[in-house]
PDB file of C-alpha atoms in Angstrom:
ATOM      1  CA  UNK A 151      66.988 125.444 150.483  1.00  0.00           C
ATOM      2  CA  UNK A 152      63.711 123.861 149.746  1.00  0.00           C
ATOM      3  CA  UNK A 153      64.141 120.532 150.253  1.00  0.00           C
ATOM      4  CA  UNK A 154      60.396 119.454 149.130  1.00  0.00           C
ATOM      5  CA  UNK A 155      60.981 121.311 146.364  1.00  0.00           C
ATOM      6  CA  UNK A 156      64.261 119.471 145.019  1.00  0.00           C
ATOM      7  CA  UNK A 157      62.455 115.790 145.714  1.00  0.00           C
ATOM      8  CA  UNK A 158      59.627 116.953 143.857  1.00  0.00           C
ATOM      9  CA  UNK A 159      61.990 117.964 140.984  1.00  0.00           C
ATOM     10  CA  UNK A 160      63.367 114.640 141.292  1.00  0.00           C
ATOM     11  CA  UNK A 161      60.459 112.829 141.366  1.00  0.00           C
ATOM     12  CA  UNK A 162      59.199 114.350 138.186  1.00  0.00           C
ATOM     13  CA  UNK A 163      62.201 114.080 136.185  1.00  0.00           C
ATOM     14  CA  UNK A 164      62.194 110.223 137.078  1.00  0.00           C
ATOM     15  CA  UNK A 165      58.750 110.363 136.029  1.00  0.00           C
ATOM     16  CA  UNK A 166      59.447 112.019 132.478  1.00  0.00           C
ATOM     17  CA  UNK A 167      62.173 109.256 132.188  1.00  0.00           C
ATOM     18  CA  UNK A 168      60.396 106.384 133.033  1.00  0.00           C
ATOM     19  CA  UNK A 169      57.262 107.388 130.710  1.00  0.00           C
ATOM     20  CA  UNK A 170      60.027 108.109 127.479  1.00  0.00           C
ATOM     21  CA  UNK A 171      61.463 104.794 128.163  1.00  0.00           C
ATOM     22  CA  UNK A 172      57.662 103.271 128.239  1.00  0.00           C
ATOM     23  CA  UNK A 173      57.117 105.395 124.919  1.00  0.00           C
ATOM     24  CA  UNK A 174      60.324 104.030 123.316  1.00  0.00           C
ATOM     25  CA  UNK A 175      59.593 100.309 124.385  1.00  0.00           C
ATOM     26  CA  UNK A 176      55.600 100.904 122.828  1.00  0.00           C
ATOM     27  CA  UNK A 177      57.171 102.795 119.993  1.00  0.00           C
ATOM     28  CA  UNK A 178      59.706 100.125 119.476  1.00  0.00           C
ATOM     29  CA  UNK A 179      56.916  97.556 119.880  1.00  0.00           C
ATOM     30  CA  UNK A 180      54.631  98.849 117.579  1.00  0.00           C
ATOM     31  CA  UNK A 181      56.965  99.518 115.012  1.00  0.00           C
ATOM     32  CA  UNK A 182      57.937  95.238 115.560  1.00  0.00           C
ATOM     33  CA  UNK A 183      53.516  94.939 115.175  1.00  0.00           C
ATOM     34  CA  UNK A 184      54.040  96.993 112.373  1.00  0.00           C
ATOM     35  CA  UNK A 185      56.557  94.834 110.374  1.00  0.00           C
ATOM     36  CA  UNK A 186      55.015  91.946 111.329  1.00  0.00           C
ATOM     37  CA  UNK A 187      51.684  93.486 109.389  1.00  0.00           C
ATOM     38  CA  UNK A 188      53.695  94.330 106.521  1.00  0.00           C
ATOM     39  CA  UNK A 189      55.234  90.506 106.624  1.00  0.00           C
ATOM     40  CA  UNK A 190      51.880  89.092 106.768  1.00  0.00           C
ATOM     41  CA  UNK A 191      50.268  90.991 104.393  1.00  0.00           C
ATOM     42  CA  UNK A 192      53.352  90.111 101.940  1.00  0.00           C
ATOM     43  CA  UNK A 193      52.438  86.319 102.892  1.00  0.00           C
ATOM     44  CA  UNK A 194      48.481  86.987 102.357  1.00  0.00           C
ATOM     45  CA  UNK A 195      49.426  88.470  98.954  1.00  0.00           C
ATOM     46  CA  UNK A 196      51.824  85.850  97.830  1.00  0.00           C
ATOM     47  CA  UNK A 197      49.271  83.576  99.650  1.00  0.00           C
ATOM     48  CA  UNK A 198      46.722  84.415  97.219  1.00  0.00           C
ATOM     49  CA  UNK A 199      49.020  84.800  94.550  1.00  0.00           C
ATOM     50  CA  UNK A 200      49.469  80.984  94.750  1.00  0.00           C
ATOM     51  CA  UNK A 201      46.024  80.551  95.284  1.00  0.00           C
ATOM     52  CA  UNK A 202      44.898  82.206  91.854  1.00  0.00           C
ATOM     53  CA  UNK A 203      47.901  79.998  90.280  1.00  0.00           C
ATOM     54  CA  UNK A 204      46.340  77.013  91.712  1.00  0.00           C
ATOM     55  CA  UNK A 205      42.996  78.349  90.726  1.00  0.00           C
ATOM     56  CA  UNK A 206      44.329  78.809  86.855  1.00  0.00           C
ATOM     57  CA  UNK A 207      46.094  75.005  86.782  1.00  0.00           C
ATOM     58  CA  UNK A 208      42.792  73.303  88.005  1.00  0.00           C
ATOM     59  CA  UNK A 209      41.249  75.278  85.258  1.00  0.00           C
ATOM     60  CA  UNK A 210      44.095  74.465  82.697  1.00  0.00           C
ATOM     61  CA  UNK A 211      43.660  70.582  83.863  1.00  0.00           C
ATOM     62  CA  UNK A 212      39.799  70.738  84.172  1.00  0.00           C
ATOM     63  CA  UNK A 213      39.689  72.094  80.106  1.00  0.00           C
ATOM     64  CA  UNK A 214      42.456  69.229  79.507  1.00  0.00           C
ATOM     65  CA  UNK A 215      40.535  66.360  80.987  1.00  0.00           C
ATOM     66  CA  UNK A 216      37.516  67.658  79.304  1.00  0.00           C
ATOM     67  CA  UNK A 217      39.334  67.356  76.031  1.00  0.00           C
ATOM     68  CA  UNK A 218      39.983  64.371  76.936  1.00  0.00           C
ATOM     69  CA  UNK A 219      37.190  62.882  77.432  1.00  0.00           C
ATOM     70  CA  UNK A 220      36.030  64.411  74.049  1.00  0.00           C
ATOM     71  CA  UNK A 221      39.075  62.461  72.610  1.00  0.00           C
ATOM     72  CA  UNK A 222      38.457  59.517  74.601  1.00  0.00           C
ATOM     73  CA  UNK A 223      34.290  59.312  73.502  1.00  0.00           C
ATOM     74  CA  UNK A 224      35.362  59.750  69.831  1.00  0.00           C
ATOM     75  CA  UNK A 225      37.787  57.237  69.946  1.00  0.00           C
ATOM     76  CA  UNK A 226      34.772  54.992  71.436  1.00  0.00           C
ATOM     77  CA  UNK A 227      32.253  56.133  68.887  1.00  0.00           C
ATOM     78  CA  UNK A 228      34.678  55.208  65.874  1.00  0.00           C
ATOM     79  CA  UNK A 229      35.141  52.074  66.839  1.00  0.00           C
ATOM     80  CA  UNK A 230      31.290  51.039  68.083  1.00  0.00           C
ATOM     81  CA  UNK A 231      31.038  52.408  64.397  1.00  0.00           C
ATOM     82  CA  UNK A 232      33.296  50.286  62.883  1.00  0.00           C
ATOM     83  CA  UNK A 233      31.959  47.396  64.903  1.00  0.00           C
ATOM     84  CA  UNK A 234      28.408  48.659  64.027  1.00  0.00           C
ATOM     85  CA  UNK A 235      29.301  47.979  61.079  1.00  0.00           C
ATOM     86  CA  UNK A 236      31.875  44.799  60.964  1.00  0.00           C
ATOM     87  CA  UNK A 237      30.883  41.692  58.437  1.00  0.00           C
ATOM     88  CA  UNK A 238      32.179  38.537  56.985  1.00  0.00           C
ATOM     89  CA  UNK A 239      31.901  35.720  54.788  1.00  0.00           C
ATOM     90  CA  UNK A 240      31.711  32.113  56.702  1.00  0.00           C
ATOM     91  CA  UNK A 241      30.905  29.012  54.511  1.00  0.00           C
ATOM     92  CA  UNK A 242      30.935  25.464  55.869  1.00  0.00           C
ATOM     93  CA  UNK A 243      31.032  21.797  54.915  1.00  0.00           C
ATOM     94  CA  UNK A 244      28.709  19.489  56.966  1.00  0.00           C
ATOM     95  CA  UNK A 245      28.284  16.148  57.947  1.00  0.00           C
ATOM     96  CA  UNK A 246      25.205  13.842  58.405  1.00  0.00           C
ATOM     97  CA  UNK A 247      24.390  12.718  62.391  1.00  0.00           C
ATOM     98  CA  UNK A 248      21.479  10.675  63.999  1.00  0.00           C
ATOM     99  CA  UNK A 249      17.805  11.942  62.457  1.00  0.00           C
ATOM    100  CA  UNK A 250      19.453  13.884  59.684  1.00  0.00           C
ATOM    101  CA  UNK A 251      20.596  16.309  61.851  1.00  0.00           C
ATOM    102  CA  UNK A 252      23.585  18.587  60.283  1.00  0.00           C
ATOM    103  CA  UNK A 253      27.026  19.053  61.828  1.00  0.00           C
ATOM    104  CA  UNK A 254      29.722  21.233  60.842  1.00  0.00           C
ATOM    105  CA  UNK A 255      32.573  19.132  59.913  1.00  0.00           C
ATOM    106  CA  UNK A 256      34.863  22.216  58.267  1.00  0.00           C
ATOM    107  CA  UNK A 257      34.598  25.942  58.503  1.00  0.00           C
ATOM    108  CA  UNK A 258      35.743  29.254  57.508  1.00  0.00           C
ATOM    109  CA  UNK A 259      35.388  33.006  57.989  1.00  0.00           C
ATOM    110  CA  UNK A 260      37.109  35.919  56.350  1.00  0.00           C
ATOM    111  CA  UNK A 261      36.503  39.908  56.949  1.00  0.00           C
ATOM    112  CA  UNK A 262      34.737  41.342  54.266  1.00  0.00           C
ATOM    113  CA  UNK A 263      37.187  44.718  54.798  1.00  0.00           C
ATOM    114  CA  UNK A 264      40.268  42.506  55.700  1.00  0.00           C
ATOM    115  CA  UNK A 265      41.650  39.520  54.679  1.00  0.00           C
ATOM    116  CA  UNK A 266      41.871  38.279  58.488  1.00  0.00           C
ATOM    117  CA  UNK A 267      40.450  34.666  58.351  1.00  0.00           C
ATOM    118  CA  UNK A 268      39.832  31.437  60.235  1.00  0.00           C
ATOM    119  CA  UNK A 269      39.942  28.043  59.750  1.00  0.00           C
ATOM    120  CA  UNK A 270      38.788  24.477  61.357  1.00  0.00           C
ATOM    121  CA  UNK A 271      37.963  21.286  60.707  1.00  0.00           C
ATOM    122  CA  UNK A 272      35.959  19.729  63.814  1.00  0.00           C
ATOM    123  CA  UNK A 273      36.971  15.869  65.005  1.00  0.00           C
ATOM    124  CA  UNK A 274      33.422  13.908  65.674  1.00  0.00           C
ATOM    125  CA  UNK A 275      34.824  11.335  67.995  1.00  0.00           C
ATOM    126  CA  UNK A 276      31.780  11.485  70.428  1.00  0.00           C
ATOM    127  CA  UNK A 277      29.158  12.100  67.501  1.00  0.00           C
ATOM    128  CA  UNK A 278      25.978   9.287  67.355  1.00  0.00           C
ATOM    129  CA  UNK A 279      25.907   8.057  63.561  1.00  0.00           C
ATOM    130  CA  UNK A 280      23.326   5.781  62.404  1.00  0.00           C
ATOM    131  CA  UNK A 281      23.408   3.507  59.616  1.00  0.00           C
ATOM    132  CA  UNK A 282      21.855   6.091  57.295  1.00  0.00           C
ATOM    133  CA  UNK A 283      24.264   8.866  58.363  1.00  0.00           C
ATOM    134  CA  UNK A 284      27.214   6.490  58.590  1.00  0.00           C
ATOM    135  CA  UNK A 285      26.857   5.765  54.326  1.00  0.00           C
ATOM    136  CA  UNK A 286      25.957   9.483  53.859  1.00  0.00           C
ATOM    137  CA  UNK A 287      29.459  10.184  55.602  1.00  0.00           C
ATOM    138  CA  UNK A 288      31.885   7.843  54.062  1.00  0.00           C
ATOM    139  CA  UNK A 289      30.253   8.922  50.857  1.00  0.00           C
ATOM    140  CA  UNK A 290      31.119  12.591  51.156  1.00  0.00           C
ATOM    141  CA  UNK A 291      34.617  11.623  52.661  1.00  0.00           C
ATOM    142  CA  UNK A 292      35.541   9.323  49.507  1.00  0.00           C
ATOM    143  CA  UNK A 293      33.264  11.589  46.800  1.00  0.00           C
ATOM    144  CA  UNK A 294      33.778  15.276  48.120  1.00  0.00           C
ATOM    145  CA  UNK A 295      35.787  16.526  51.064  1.00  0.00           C
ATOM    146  CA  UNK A 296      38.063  13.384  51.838  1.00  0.00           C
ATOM    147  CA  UNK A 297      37.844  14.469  56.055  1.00  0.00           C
ATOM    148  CA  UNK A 298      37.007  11.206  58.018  1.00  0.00           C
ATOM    149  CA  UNK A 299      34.627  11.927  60.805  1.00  0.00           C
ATOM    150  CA  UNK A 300      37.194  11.463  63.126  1.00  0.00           C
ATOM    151  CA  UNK A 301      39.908  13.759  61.905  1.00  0.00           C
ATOM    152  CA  UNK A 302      40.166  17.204  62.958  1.00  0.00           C
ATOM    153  CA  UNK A 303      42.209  19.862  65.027  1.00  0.00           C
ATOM    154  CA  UNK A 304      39.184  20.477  67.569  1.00  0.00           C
ATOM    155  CA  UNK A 305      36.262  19.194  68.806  1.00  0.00           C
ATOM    156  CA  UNK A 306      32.886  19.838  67.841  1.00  0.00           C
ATOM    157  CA  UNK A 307      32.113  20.577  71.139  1.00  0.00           C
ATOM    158  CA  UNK A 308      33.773  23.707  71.010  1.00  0.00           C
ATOM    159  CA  UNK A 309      31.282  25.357  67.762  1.00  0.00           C
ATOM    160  CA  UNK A 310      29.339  27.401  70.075  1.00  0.00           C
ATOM    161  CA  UNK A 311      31.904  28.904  71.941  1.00  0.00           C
ATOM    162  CA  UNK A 312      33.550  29.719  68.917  1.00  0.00           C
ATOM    163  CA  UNK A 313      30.619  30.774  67.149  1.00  0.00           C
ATOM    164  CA  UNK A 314      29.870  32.933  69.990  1.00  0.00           C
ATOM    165  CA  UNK A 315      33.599  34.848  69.992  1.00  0.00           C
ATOM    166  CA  UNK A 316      32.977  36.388  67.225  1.00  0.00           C
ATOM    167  CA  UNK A 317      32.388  39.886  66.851  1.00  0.00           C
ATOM    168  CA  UNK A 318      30.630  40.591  63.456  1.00  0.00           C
ATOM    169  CA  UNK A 319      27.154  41.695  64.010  1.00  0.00           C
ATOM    170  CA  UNK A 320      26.308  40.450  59.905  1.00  0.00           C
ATOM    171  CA  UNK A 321      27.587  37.222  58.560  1.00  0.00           C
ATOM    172  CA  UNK A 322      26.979  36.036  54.503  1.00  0.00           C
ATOM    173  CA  UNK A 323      26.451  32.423  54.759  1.00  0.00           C
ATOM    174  CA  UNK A 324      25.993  30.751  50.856  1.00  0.00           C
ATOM    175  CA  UNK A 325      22.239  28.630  51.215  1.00  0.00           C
ATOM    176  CA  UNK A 326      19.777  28.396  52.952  1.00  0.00           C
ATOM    177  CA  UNK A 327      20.597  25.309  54.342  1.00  0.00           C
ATOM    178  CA  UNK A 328      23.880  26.299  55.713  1.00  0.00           C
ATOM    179  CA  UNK A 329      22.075  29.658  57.110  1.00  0.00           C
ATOM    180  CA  UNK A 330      19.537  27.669  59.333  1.00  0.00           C
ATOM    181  CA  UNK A 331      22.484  25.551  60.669  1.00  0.00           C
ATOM    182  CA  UNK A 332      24.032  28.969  62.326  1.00  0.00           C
ATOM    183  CA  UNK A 333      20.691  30.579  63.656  1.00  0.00           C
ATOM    184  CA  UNK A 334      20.652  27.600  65.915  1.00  0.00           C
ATOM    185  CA  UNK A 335      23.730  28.894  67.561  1.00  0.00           C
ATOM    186  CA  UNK A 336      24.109  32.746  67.295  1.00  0.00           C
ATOM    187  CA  UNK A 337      20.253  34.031  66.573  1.00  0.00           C
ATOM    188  CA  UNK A 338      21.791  37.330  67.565  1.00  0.00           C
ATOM    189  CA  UNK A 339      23.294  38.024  64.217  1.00  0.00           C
ATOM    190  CA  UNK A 340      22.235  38.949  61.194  1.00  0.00           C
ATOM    191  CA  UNK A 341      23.002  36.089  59.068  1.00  0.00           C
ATOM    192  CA  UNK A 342      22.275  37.055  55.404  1.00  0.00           C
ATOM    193  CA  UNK A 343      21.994  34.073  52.458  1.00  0.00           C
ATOM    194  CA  UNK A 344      24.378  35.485  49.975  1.00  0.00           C
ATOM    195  CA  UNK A 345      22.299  33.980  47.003  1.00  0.00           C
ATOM    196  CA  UNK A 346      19.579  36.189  47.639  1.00  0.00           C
ATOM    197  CA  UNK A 347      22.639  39.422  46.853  1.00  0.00           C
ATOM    198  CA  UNK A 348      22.685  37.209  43.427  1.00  0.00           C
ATOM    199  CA  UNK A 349      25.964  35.245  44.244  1.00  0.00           C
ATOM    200  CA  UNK A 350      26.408  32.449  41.541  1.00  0.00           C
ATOM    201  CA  UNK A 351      27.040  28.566  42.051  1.00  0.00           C
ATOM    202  CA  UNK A 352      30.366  28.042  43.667  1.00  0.00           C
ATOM    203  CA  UNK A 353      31.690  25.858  40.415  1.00  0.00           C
ATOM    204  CA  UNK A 354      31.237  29.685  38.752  1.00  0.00           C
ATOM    205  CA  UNK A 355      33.410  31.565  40.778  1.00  0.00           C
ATOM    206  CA  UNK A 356      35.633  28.447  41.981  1.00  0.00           C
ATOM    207  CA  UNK A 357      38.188  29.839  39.232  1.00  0.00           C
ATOM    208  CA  UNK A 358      40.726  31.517  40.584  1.00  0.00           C
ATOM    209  CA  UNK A 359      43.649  29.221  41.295  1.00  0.00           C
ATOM    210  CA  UNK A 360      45.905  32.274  42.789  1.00  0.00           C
ATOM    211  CA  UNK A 361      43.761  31.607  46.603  1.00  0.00           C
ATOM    212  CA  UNK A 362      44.673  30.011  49.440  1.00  0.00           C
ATOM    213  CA  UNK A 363      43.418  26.523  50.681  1.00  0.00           C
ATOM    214  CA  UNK A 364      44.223  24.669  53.959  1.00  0.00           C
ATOM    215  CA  UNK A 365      47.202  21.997  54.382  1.00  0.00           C
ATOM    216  CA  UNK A 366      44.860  19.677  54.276  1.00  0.00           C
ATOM    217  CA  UNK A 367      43.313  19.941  50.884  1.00  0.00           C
ATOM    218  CA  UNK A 368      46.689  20.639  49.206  1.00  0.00           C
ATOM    219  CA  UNK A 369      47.367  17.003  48.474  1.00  0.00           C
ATOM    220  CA  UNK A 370      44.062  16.973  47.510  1.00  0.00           C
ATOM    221  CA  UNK A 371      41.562  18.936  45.437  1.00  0.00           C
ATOM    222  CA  UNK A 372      42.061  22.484  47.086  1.00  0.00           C
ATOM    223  CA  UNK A 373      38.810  23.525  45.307  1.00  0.00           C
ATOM    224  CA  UNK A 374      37.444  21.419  47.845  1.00  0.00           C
ATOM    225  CA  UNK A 375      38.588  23.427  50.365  1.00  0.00           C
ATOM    226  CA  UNK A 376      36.433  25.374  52.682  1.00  0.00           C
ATOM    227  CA  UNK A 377      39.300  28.218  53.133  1.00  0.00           C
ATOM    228  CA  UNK A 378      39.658  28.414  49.634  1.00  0.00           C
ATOM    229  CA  UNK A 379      36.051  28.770  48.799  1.00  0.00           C
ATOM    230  CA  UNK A 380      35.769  31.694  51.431  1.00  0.00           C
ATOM    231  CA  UNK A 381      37.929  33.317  49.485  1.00  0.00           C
ATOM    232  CA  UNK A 382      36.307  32.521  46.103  1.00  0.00           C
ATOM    233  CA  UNK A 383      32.895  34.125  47.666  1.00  0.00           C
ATOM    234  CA  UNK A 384      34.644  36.963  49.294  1.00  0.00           C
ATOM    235  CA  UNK A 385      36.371  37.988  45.656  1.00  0.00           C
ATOM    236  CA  UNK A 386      32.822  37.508  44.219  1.00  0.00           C
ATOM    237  CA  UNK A 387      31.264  40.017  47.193  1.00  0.00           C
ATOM    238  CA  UNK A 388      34.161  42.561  47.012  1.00  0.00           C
ATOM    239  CA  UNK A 389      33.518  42.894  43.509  1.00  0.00           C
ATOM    240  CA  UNK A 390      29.799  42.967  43.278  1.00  0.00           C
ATOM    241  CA  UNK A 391      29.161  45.026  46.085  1.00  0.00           C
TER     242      UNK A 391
END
């Protein structure tokens, strides 16, 4: 019996086993690499899959806020246009202080395009009169606009700043007179003397008795009235224009 023979045998058949188990385990392992591959490759796609979605929603949004912003700029251009091109009618009464100086003592302003208006008659209760100023007053109170210096729902401290809140960029003002009284306080607008459009005296078109006039006036002569004559001139401008 050959003895080196049989362990040789032996030896080689625990070889062959040993190397198919080693083939199995790589072949098993690599089929595991394999999968795993697949599985990322499936991720990568789906991966970029999202990616492209993503891509396509930033576009989607990027075109919306674009619109947008179209929207939003048109919006902005209307209304600079509209305020471009915003006007009213203001007409005042005044009163007489220290070197013949000229203070609003009532006041009104209506949109030419809208009937939105605004009314006040200014207190004077820290005015200077002198004596010449004093008669010239209680004449006009008595004679014309019965408002003593005094009365009034504001102070006249307050005309610039309210001057200065509004937003028309032209203003009709009826005389001259009246005109020059407003450039001292908002030069920045173009303040146009309705008498040069050809706007009549305000006993011509004082003839509607269908407007408005303030509380005030009602017990009184409303014609009088500063509110209702802003109205008289605004009829007169509506239709003329």
């Amino acid at each position: 019996m050959n003895v080196f023979g049989s362990s040789q045998y032996s030896e080689t058949n625990k070889f062959i086993s040993n190397l198919e188990q080693s083939i199995k385990s790589f072949s098993s392992k690599l089929d595991k690499l394999q999968n795993l591959l697949e599985e990322n490759h499936k991720s990568v796609q789906i991966q970029e899959e999202q990616i492209e979605a993503i891509q396509f929603t930033c576009v989607q949004i990027a075109e919306h806020m674009t619109r947008g912003e179209i929207s939003l700029q048109s919006i902005k251009e209307s209304i600079e246009g509209q305020a471009i091109m915003s006007s009213a009618i203001l007409d005042m009464q005044c009163v007489l202080g220290v070197n013949n100086k000229y203070m609003i003592k009532e006041m009104s302003i209506v949109d030419t395009e809208t009937w939105a208006t605004q009314h006040w008659i200014f207190k004077h209760s820290k005015s200077m009169e002198d004596n010449k100023s004093r008669k010239t007053n209680k004449w006009l109170e008595r004679n014309y606009h019965q408002l003593p210096i005094e009365y009034g729902d504001i102070e006249y401290e307050e005309l610039g700043k309210i001057l200065n809140s509004l937003k028309f960029t032209r203003i009709y003002i009826k005389g001259e007179q009246k005109k020059q009284v407003l450039m001292e306080y908002i030069p920045h607008v173009a303040l146009i003397n309705i008498e040069d459009l050809g706007c009549p005296r305000l006993d011509q078109i004082c003839d509607d008795e269908t407007l408005p006039c303030c509380i005030f006036h009602m017990k009184y002569n409303p014609k009088q009235c500063k509110f209702y004559k802003v109205f008289a001139i605004r009829k007169w401008f509506v239709n003329n224009s």
